[in-house]
Amino acid sequence: MSTFAIAPEAISTSTSDAVAREVREGLTATPKTLSPWLFYDEAGSYLFEEITELPEYYLTRTERGIFEAHADEILQTAALGQGPAGKLTLIELGAGTATKTGILLAAAVRQQGSVVYQPVDVSETALAEASENILNNIPGVTVRCQVTDYTREALPLNRLPNTRTLALYIGSSIGNFTPDGAREVLRNLRAQLLPGDTLLLGTDLAPFAGAGAPKTEAMLLAAYDDAAGTTAAFNMNVLTRLNRDLGADFETDNFRHKVLWNPTESRIEMHLESLVEQTVQFPAFGGTDAFTVEFAQGETIHTENSYKFTPAAVEALLASANFKATKSWRDPQHFFAVTLATAL
Ligand SMILES: C[S@@+](CC[C@H](N)C(=O)[O-])C[C@H]1O[C@@H](n2cnc3c(N)ncnc32)[C@H](O)[C@@H]1O
């Protein structure tokens, strides 16, 4: 049986006060930034789903292929050492609509008969879709959704007797954080797990990590700047969100989607570039005073990073958060890696 429960007290985390604070901090800084979680209002979550289907966006279908080929082995490896009665409970950070996760959940049901799945996301609409899809398609899964910002709040870890937690952090979400930020997210996660619990981490690999057809810079750029303009719409939607949620007066036609590959940092960067010199007004909101933001022509708001990792960097990152990488799976072209790690 599947259930859908969003704790009402958790819903406040993605409300406009939190948005106002983040936005003021980011847009009054130099250079100007906005946190990627701000993308995911209802329209942003919908656009992200469209991105995952784009021919240029190799990440989702590559990770899905790894799950399709190895889900049973992944679940069996995660369950090793849990004893005959031991079951895994799955929690997922930034689950979105959990489409790919269904492959892992089906493997968990094959392995242990039933499974409790706790997806966490800032997007209530994405979680509602996740719950409905799983309810309709995978018998044996109990779903407990939680609208929570995992960077700021404790995870809803419901520990059942004789169970271990397998935390899923897939979809290359860790790549949205700077190295320091990524370490902090994983350390926070580790602090909430017990020794022997496991983490499955999905990372997009750096271009030079490929043993098959090389991942080129052009391929990386296209994945974040597709011909249909879906990623551009996703990026621009954050301005529409700020106009709606905070009463800002962004003229969206005065900005453009800009993508670049930063080889020094091994990351794709997404920006919104101001096409003209302009001033944007934010009225007073909740506890935040009114403020204005000045843009020079050509100045950008840095809206997202997507770091690309070497396999050694993945292991080092995990080790820095007190996890030991135990096994890694890749696609034949070595574009993407899914790494299982044990909490020490
Ligand atoms: C790149 S998408 C990945 C979705 C899914 N895991 C996948 O593999 O396709 C990132 C997801 O994380 C969520 N998210 C981003 N920042 C978050 C945060 N700080 N706390 C909770 N969820 C977050 C977004 O709403 C979105 O659904």
CSV table of C-alpha atoms and ligand atoms in Angstrom, one decimal:
chain,number,residue,atom,x,y,z
A,1,MET,CA,0.0,0.0,0.0
A,2,SER,CA,1.2,3.5,-0.7
A,3,THR,CA,0.4,6.5,1.4
A,4,PHE,CA,1.0,10.2,0.7
A,5,ALA,CA,1.6,12.5,3.6
A,6,ILE,CA,3.1,16.0,3.6
A,7,ALA,CA,3.8,17.3,7.1
A,8,PRO,CA,2.1,20.7,7.2
A,9,GLU,CA,4.8,22.2,9.4
A,10,ALA,CA,7.4,21.4,6.7
A,11,ILE,CA,5.6,23.2,3.9
A,12,SER,CA,6.7,26.6,5.3
A,13,THR,CA,10.3,26.0,4.3
A,14,SER,CA,9.7,26.9,0.6
A,15,THR,CA,7.4,29.8,1.2
A,16,SER,CA,7.9,33.3,0.2
A,17,ASP,CA,9.7,34.5,3.3
A,18,ALA,CA,12.5,32.0,2.7
A,19,VAL,CA,12.5,33.0,-1.0
A,20,ALA,CA,12.7,36.7,0.0
A,21,ARG,CA,15.7,36.2,2.3
A,22,GLU,CA,17.7,34.1,-0.2
A,23,VAL,CA,17.0,36.5,-3.0
A,24,ARG,CA,18.0,39.6,-1.2
A,25,GLU,CA,21.2,38.0,0.0
A,26,GLY,CA,22.0,36.6,-3.5
A,27,LEU,CA,21.2,39.7,-5.6
A,28,THR,CA,22.9,42.2,-3.3
A,29,ALA,CA,26.1,40.1,-3.4
A,30,THR,CA,28.9,40.5,-6.0
A,31,PRO,CA,28.7,38.6,-8.2
A,32,LYS,CA,25.0,38.2,-8.1
A,33,THR,CA,23.7,34.7,-7.5
A,34,LEU,CA,20.4,32.8,-6.9
A,35,SER,CA,20.2,29.4,-5.3
A,36,PRO,CA,19.2,26.6,-7.7
A,37,TRP,CA,16.4,25.4,-5.4
A,38,LEU,CA,14.5,28.6,-6.4
A,39,PHE,CA,14.0,27.0,-9.9
A,40,TYR,CA,11.5,24.5,-8.6
A,41,ASP,CA,8.1,26.1,-8.3
A,42,GLU,CA,5.3,24.3,-10.1
A,43,ALA,CA,6.3,25.6,-13.5
A,44,GLY,CA,10.0,24.9,-12.8
A,45,SER,CA,9.4,21.4,-11.8
A,46,TYR,CA,7.3,20.8,-14.9
A,47,LEU,CA,10.1,22.3,-17.1
A,48,PHE,CA,12.7,20.1,-15.4
A,49,GLU,CA,10.7,17.1,-16.3
A,50,GLU,CA,10.7,18.3,-20.0
A,51,ILE,CA,14.5,18.7,-19.8
A,52,THR,CA,15.0,15.1,-18.7
A,53,GLU,CA,13.3,14.0,-22.0
A,54,LEU,CA,15.4,16.2,-24.3
A,55,PRO,CA,17.8,14.5,-26.7
A,56,GLU,CA,20.7,16.8,-25.5
A,57,TYR,CA,20.2,16.1,-21.8
A,58,TYR,CA,22.1,12.8,-21.6
A,59,LEU,CA,22.2,12.7,-17.8
A,60,THR,CA,18.8,11.3,-16.9
A,61,ARG,CA,18.7,8.6,-19.6
A,62,THR,CA,22.3,7.6,-18.8
A,63,GLU,CA,21.6,7.2,-15.1
A,64,ARG,CA,18.3,5.4,-15.9
A,65,GLY,CA,20.3,3.0,-18.0
A,66,ILE,CA,22.6,2.2,-15.1
A,67,PHE,CA,19.7,1.6,-12.9
A,68,GLU,CA,18.0,-0.7,-15.5
A,69,ALA,CA,21.2,-2.7,-15.8
A,70,HIS,CA,22.2,-2.9,-12.1
A,71,ALA,CA,19.2,-2.1,-9.8
A,72,ASP,CA,19.1,-5.6,-8.3
A,73,GLU,CA,22.9,-5.7,-7.7
A,74,ILE,CA,22.8,-2.1,-6.2
A,75,LEU,CA,20.0,-3.1,-3.8
A,76,GLN,CA,21.7,-6.4,-2.9
A,77,THR,CA,25.0,-4.7,-2.2
A,78,ALA,CA,23.3,-2.0,0.0
A,79,ALA,CA,21.6,-4.8,2.0
A,80,LEU,CA,24.8,-6.8,2.6
A,81,GLY,CA,25.6,-7.2,6.2
A,82,GLN,CA,22.1,-6.2,7.3
A,83,GLY,CA,21.3,-9.8,8.4
A,84,PRO,CA,18.5,-12.1,7.2
A,85,ALA,CA,15.7,-10.0,8.9
A,86,GLY,CA,17.2,-6.7,7.9
A,87,LYS,CA,15.4,-4.6,5.4
A,88,LEU,CA,16.3,-1.3,3.7
A,89,THR,CA,14.2,1.8,4.0
A,90,LEU,CA,14.8,4.3,1.2
A,91,ILE,CA,15.0,8.0,1.6
A,92,GLU,CA,15.7,10.3,-1.3
A,93,LEU,CA,17.0,13.9,-1.3
A,94,GLY,CA,15.6,16.1,-4.1
A,95,ALA,CA,13.4,13.2,-5.4
A,96,GLY,CA,11.5,15.3,-7.9
A,97,THR,CA,8.9,13.1,-9.6
A,98,ALA,CA,11.0,10.0,-8.7
A,99,THR,CA,10.6,8.5,-12.2
A,100,LYS,CA,14.0,6.8,-12.2
A,101,THR,CA,13.7,5.9,-8.6
A,102,GLY,CA,10.9,3.5,-9.5
A,103,ILE,CA,13.5,1.2,-11.0
A,104,LEU,CA,15.2,1.0,-7.6
A,105,LEU,CA,12.0,0.7,-5.7
A,106,ALA,CA,10.8,-2.2,-7.8
A,107,ALA,CA,14.2,-3.9,-7.1
A,108,ALA,CA,13.7,-3.3,-3.4
A,109,VAL,CA,10.3,-4.9,-3.5
A,110,ARG,CA,11.7,-7.9,-5.4
A,111,GLN,CA,14.4,-8.3,-2.8
A,112,GLN,CA,12.5,-7.8,0.4
A,113,GLY,CA,8.8,-8.0,-0.4
A,114,SER,CA,7.9,-4.4,0.5
A,115,VAL,CA,9.7,-1.1,1.1
A,116,VAL,CA,9.1,2.2,2.8
A,117,TYR,CA,10.2,5.1,0.6
A,118,GLN,CA,10.6,8.7,1.9
A,119,PRO,CA,11.1,11.2,-0.9
A,120,VAL,CA,12.1,14.7,0.2
A,121,ASP,CA,11.8,17.8,-2.1
A,122,VAL,CA,11.1,21.5,-2.0
A,123,SER,CA,8.5,21.0,-4.8
A,124,GLU,CA,5.2,19.8,-3.5
A,125,THR,CA,3.8,19.3,-7.0
A,126,ALA,CA,6.7,17.1,-8.0
A,127,LEU,CA,6.2,15.0,-4.8
A,128,ALA,CA,2.5,14.6,-5.5
A,129,GLU,CA,3.3,13.3,-9.0
A,130,ALA,CA,6.0,11.0,-7.5
A,131,SER,CA,3.5,9.5,-5.1
A,132,GLU,CA,0.8,9.0,-7.7
A,133,ASN,CA,3.2,7.3,-10.1
A,134,ILE,CA,4.5,4.9,-7.5
A,135,LEU,CA,1.1,4.2,-6.1
A,136,ASN,CA,-0.2,3.3,-9.5
A,137,ASN,CA,2.8,1.3,-10.7
A,138,ILE,CA,4.7,-0.4,-7.9
A,139,PRO,CA,2.7,-2.4,-5.5
A,140,GLY,CA,4.6,-3.0,-2.2
A,141,VAL,CA,5.9,0.5,-1.7
A,142,THR,CA,4.7,2.7,1.2
A,143,VAL,CA,5.4,6.4,0.3
A,144,ARG,CA,5.9,9.1,2.9
A,145,CYS,CA,6.6,12.4,1.1
A,146,GLN,CA,8.1,15.4,2.9
A,147,VAL,CA,8.3,18.9,1.6
A,148,THR,CA,11.6,19.9,3.1
A,149,ASP,CA,14.8,21.9,2.2
A,150,TYR,CA,17.4,19.3,2.9
A,151,THR,CA,20.1,21.9,3.2
A,152,ARG,CA,18.4,23.6,6.1
A,153,GLU,CA,16.2,21.0,7.9
A,154,ALA,CA,16.5,17.5,9.3
A,155,LEU,CA,15.5,14.6,7.1
A,156,PRO,CA,12.3,12.7,8.1
A,157,LEU,CA,14.1,9.5,8.9
A,158,ASN,CA,11.5,7.1,10.3
A,159,ARG,CA,13.5,4.2,11.6
A,160,LEU,CA,11.7,0.9,11.8
A,161,PRO,CA,13.0,-2.0,13.8
A,162,ASN,CA,15.5,-4.2,11.8
A,163,THR,CA,15.9,-1.7,9.0
A,164,ARG,CA,18.8,0.2,7.6
A,165,THR,CA,18.6,3.4,5.6
A,166,LEU,CA,19.6,3.6,2.0
A,167,ALA,CA,19.8,7.3,1.1
A,168,LEU,CA,19.4,8.2,-2.6
A,169,TYR,CA,21.0,11.3,-3.8
A,170,ILE,CA,20.9,10.9,-7.6
A,171,GLY,CA,20.3,12.9,-10.7
A,172,SER,CA,23.6,14.8,-10.3
A,173,SER,CA,22.1,17.0,-7.7
A,174,ILE,CA,25.3,17.0,-5.7
A,175,GLY,CA,26.9,18.8,-8.7
A,176,ASN,CA,24.8,21.9,-8.0
A,177,PHE,CA,26.9,22.6,-4.9
A,178,THR,CA,30.4,24.1,-4.7
A,179,PRO,CA,33.0,21.6,-3.3
A,180,ASP,CA,32.5,23.1,0.2
A,181,GLY,CA,28.7,23.1,-0.1
A,182,ALA,CA,28.7,19.5,-1.4
A,183,ARG,CA,30.8,18.4,1.6
A,184,GLU,CA,28.5,20.1,4.0
A,185,VAL,CA,25.4,18.5,2.4
A,186,LEU,CA,27.0,15.0,2.7
A,187,ARG,CA,28.2,15.7,6.2
A,188,ASN,CA,24.7,16.7,7.3
A,189,LEU,CA,23.3,13.6,5.7
A,190,ARG,CA,26.0,11.4,7.4
A,191,ALA,CA,25.2,13.0,10.8
A,192,GLN,CA,21.6,11.7,10.4
A,193,LEU,CA,22.6,8.2,9.4
A,194,LEU,CA,23.9,5.3,11.5
A,195,PRO,CA,27.1,3.4,10.8
A,196,GLY,CA,26.3,0.8,8.2
A,197,ASP,CA,23.6,2.8,6.5
A,198,THR,CA,24.3,3.5,2.8
A,199,LEU,CA,24.2,6.3,0.3
A,200,LEU,CA,23.7,6.0,-3.5
A,201,LEU,CA,25.2,9.0,-5.1
A,202,GLY,CA,24.7,9.9,-8.8
A,203,THR,CA,27.4,12.1,-10.4
A,204,ASP,CA,28.0,13.3,-13.9
A,205,LEU,CA,31.6,12.5,-14.9
A,206,ALA,CA,34.2,15.0,-16.1
A,207,PRO,CA,34.9,14.9,-19.9
A,208,PHE,CA,38.3,13.3,-19.5
A,209,ALA,CA,36.9,10.5,-17.4
A,210,GLY,CA,35.5,8.7,-20.5
A,211,ALA,CA,37.0,5.5,-21.7
A,212,GLY,CA,34.5,5.2,-24.6
A,213,ALA,CA,33.4,8.0,-26.8
A,214,PRO,CA,34.7,11.1,-25.1
A,215,LYS,CA,32.3,13.6,-23.6
A,216,THR,CA,33.0,16.8,-25.4
A,217,GLU,CA,32.6,20.4,-24.3
A,218,ALA,CA,30.0,20.9,-27.1
A,219,MET,CA,28.0,18.0,-25.7
A,220,LEU,CA,28.1,19.5,-22.2
A,221,LEU,CA,27.0,22.9,-23.4
A,222,ALA,CA,24.2,21.5,-25.5
A,223,ALA,CA,22.8,19.6,-22.5
A,224,TYR,CA,22.2,22.9,-20.7
A,225,ASP,CA,21.4,25.0,-23.8
A,226,ASP,CA,19.1,22.8,-25.9
A,227,ALA,CA,17.8,23.6,-29.4
A,228,ALA,CA,14.1,23.7,-28.2
A,229,GLY,CA,14.9,26.4,-25.6
A,230,THR,CA,13.5,24.3,-22.7
A,231,THR,CA,16.5,24.9,-20.4
A,232,ALA,CA,16.5,28.6,-21.3
A,233,ALA,CA,12.8,28.7,-20.2
A,234,PHE,CA,13.6,26.8,-17.0
A,235,ASN,CA,16.4,29.3,-16.2
A,236,MET,CA,14.2,32.4,-17.1
A,237,ASN,CA,11.3,31.0,-15.0
A,238,VAL,CA,13.1,32.0,-11.8
A,239,LEU,CA,12.6,35.6,-12.7
A,240,THR,CA,8.9,35.0,-13.3
A,241,ARG,CA,8.7,33.3,-10.0
A,242,LEU,CA,10.3,36.3,-8.2
A,243,ASN,CA,7.8,38.7,-9.9
A,244,ARG,CA,4.9,36.5,-8.8
A,245,ASP,CA,6.1,35.5,-5.3
A,246,LEU,CA,7.8,38.7,-4.2
A,247,GLY,CA,6.2,41.4,-6.4
A,248,ALA,CA,9.5,42.1,-8.2
A,249,ASP,CA,9.4,43.9,-11.6
A,250,PHE,CA,11.9,41.9,-13.7
A,251,GLU,CA,11.4,42.6,-17.4
A,252,THR,CA,12.2,39.1,-18.6
A,253,ASP,CA,12.8,40.2,-22.1
A,254,ASN,CA,15.8,42.2,-20.8
A,255,PHE,CA,17.6,39.0,-19.8
A,256,ARG,CA,19.0,36.0,-21.7
A,257,HIS,CA,20.0,32.5,-20.8
A,258,LYS,CA,23.7,32.0,-20.9
A,259,VAL,CA,25.7,28.8,-20.4
A,260,LEU,CA,29.5,28.3,-20.1
A,261,TRP,CA,31.9,25.5,-19.4
A,262,ASN,CA,34.4,26.5,-16.6
A,263,PRO,CA,37.3,24.0,-17.1
A,264,THR,CA,39.2,25.3,-14.1
A,265,GLU,CA,36.3,24.4,-11.8
A,266,SER,CA,35.1,21.5,-13.9
A,267,ARG,CA,31.6,22.8,-14.0
A,268,ILE,CA,28.8,24.0,-16.3
A,269,GLU,CA,27.6,27.4,-15.2
A,270,MET,CA,24.1,28.8,-16.0
A,271,HIS,CA,23.6,32.5,-15.8
A,272,LEU,CA,20.9,35.1,-16.7
A,273,GLU,CA,22.6,37.9,-18.5
A,274,SER,CA,21.2,41.5,-18.3
A,275,LEU,CA,20.9,42.8,-21.9
A,276,VAL,CA,20.6,46.4,-20.8
A,277,GLU,CA,21.5,48.6,-17.9
A,278,GLN,CA,18.5,48.4,-15.6
A,279,THR,CA,17.1,48.6,-12.1
A,280,VAL,CA,14.8,46.0,-10.6
A,281,GLN,CA,12.5,46.8,-7.6
A,282,PHE,CA,11.6,44.5,-4.8
A,283,PRO,CA,8.8,45.8,-2.5
A,284,ALA,CA,9.0,45.1,1.3
A,285,PHE,CA,8.1,41.4,1.9
A,286,GLY,CA,7.4,39.6,5.2
A,287,GLY,CA,10.4,40.5,7.3
A,288,THR,CA,12.5,41.8,4.4
A,289,ASP,CA,12.7,45.5,3.6
A,290,ALA,CA,12.1,46.9,0.1
A,291,PHE,CA,15.3,46.9,-2.0
A,292,THR,CA,16.5,47.6,-5.5
A,293,VAL,CA,19.0,45.7,-7.7
A,294,GLU,CA,21.1,47.6,-10.3
A,295,PHE,CA,22.3,45.7,-13.3
A,296,ALA,CA,25.0,46.8,-15.8
A,297,GLN,CA,24.6,45.7,-19.4
A,298,GLY,CA,26.2,42.3,-19.7
A,299,GLU,CA,26.2,41.6,-15.9
A,300,THR,CA,24.8,38.2,-15.0
A,301,ILE,CA,23.0,36.4,-12.2
A,302,HIS,CA,24.7,33.1,-11.6
A,303,THR,CA,21.8,30.7,-11.2
A,304,GLU,CA,23.3,27.2,-11.3
A,305,ASN,CA,26.5,25.2,-11.3
A,306,SER,CA,26.7,21.6,-12.5
A,307,TYR,CA,30.0,20.1,-11.4
A,308,LYS,CA,31.5,17.2,-13.4
A,309,PHE,CA,33.6,14.8,-11.3
A,310,THR,CA,36.5,12.4,-11.8
A,311,PRO,CA,35.9,9.0,-10.1
A,312,ALA,CA,38.7,9.9,-7.7
A,313,ALA,CA,37.0,13.2,-6.8
A,314,VAL,CA,33.8,11.3,-6.0
A,315,GLU,CA,35.6,9.0,-3.6
A,316,ALA,CA,37.4,11.9,-2.0
A,317,LEU,CA,34.2,13.9,-1.5
A,318,LEU,CA,32.5,10.8,0.1
A,319,ALA,CA,35.5,10.2,2.3
A,320,SER,CA,35.5,13.9,3.5
A,321,ALA,CA,32.0,13.3,4.8
A,322,ASN,CA,32.8,10.0,6.5
A,323,PHE,CA,31.5,7.7,3.9
A,324,LYS,CA,33.4,4.8,2.2
A,325,ALA,CA,32.8,4.2,-1.4
A,326,THR,CA,32.1,0.5,-1.8
A,327,LYS,CA,31.1,0.0,-5.4
A,328,SER,CA,30.5,2.2,-8.5
A,329,TRP,CA,28.6,1.5,-11.6
A,330,ARG,CA,29.0,3.4,-14.9
A,331,ASP,CA,27.4,3.4,-18.4
A,332,PRO,CA,29.5,1.9,-21.2
A,333,GLN,CA,30.6,5.4,-22.3
A,334,HIS,CA,31.6,6.4,-18.8
A,335,PHE,CA,29.5,9.5,-18.9
A,336,PHE,CA,27.9,9.1,-15.5
A,337,ALA,CA,28.6,7.2,-12.3
A,338,VAL,CA,26.4,5.8,-9.6
A,339,THR,CA,28.4,5.1,-6.4
A,340,LEU,CA,27.3,3.2,-3.3
A,341,ALA,CA,29.0,4.3,-0.1
A,342,THR,CA,28.7,3.1,3.5
A,343,ALA,CA,28.4,5.4,6.4
A,344,LEU,CA,31.5,4.8,8.7
B,1,LIG,C1,18.1,18.1,-10.7
B,1,LIG,S1,16.5,17.7,-10.0
B,1,LIG,C2,16.7,16.0,-9.8
B,1,LIG,C3,15.4,15.3,-9.6
B,1,LIG,C4,15.5,13.8,-9.5
B,1,LIG,N1,16.2,13.4,-8.3
B,1,LIG,C5,16.2,13.2,-10.8
B,1,LIG,O1,17.2,12.5,-10.6
B,1,LIG,O2,15.7,13.4,-11.9
B,1,LIG,C6,16.7,18.4,-8.4
B,1,LIG,C7,15.5,18.2,-7.5
B,1,LIG,O3,15.8,18.5,-6.2
B,1,LIG,C8,14.9,19.4,-5.6
B,1,LIG,N2,15.7,20.3,-4.8
B,1,LIG,C9,16.6,21.2,-5.1
B,1,LIG,N3,17.2,21.8,-4.1
B,1,LIG,C10,16.6,21.3,-3.0
B,1,LIG,C11,16.7,21.4,-1.6
B,1,LIG,N4,17.6,22.3,-1.1
B,1,LIG,N5,15.9,20.7,-0.7
B,1,LIG,C12,15.0,19.8,-1.2
B,1,LIG,N6,14.8,19.6,-2.6
B,1,LIG,C13,15.6,20.3,-3.4
B,1,LIG,C14,14.2,20.1,-6.8
B,1,LIG,O4,12.9,20.5,-6.5
B,1,LIG,C15,14.2,19.0,-7.8
B,1,LIG,O5,13.1,18.2,-7.8
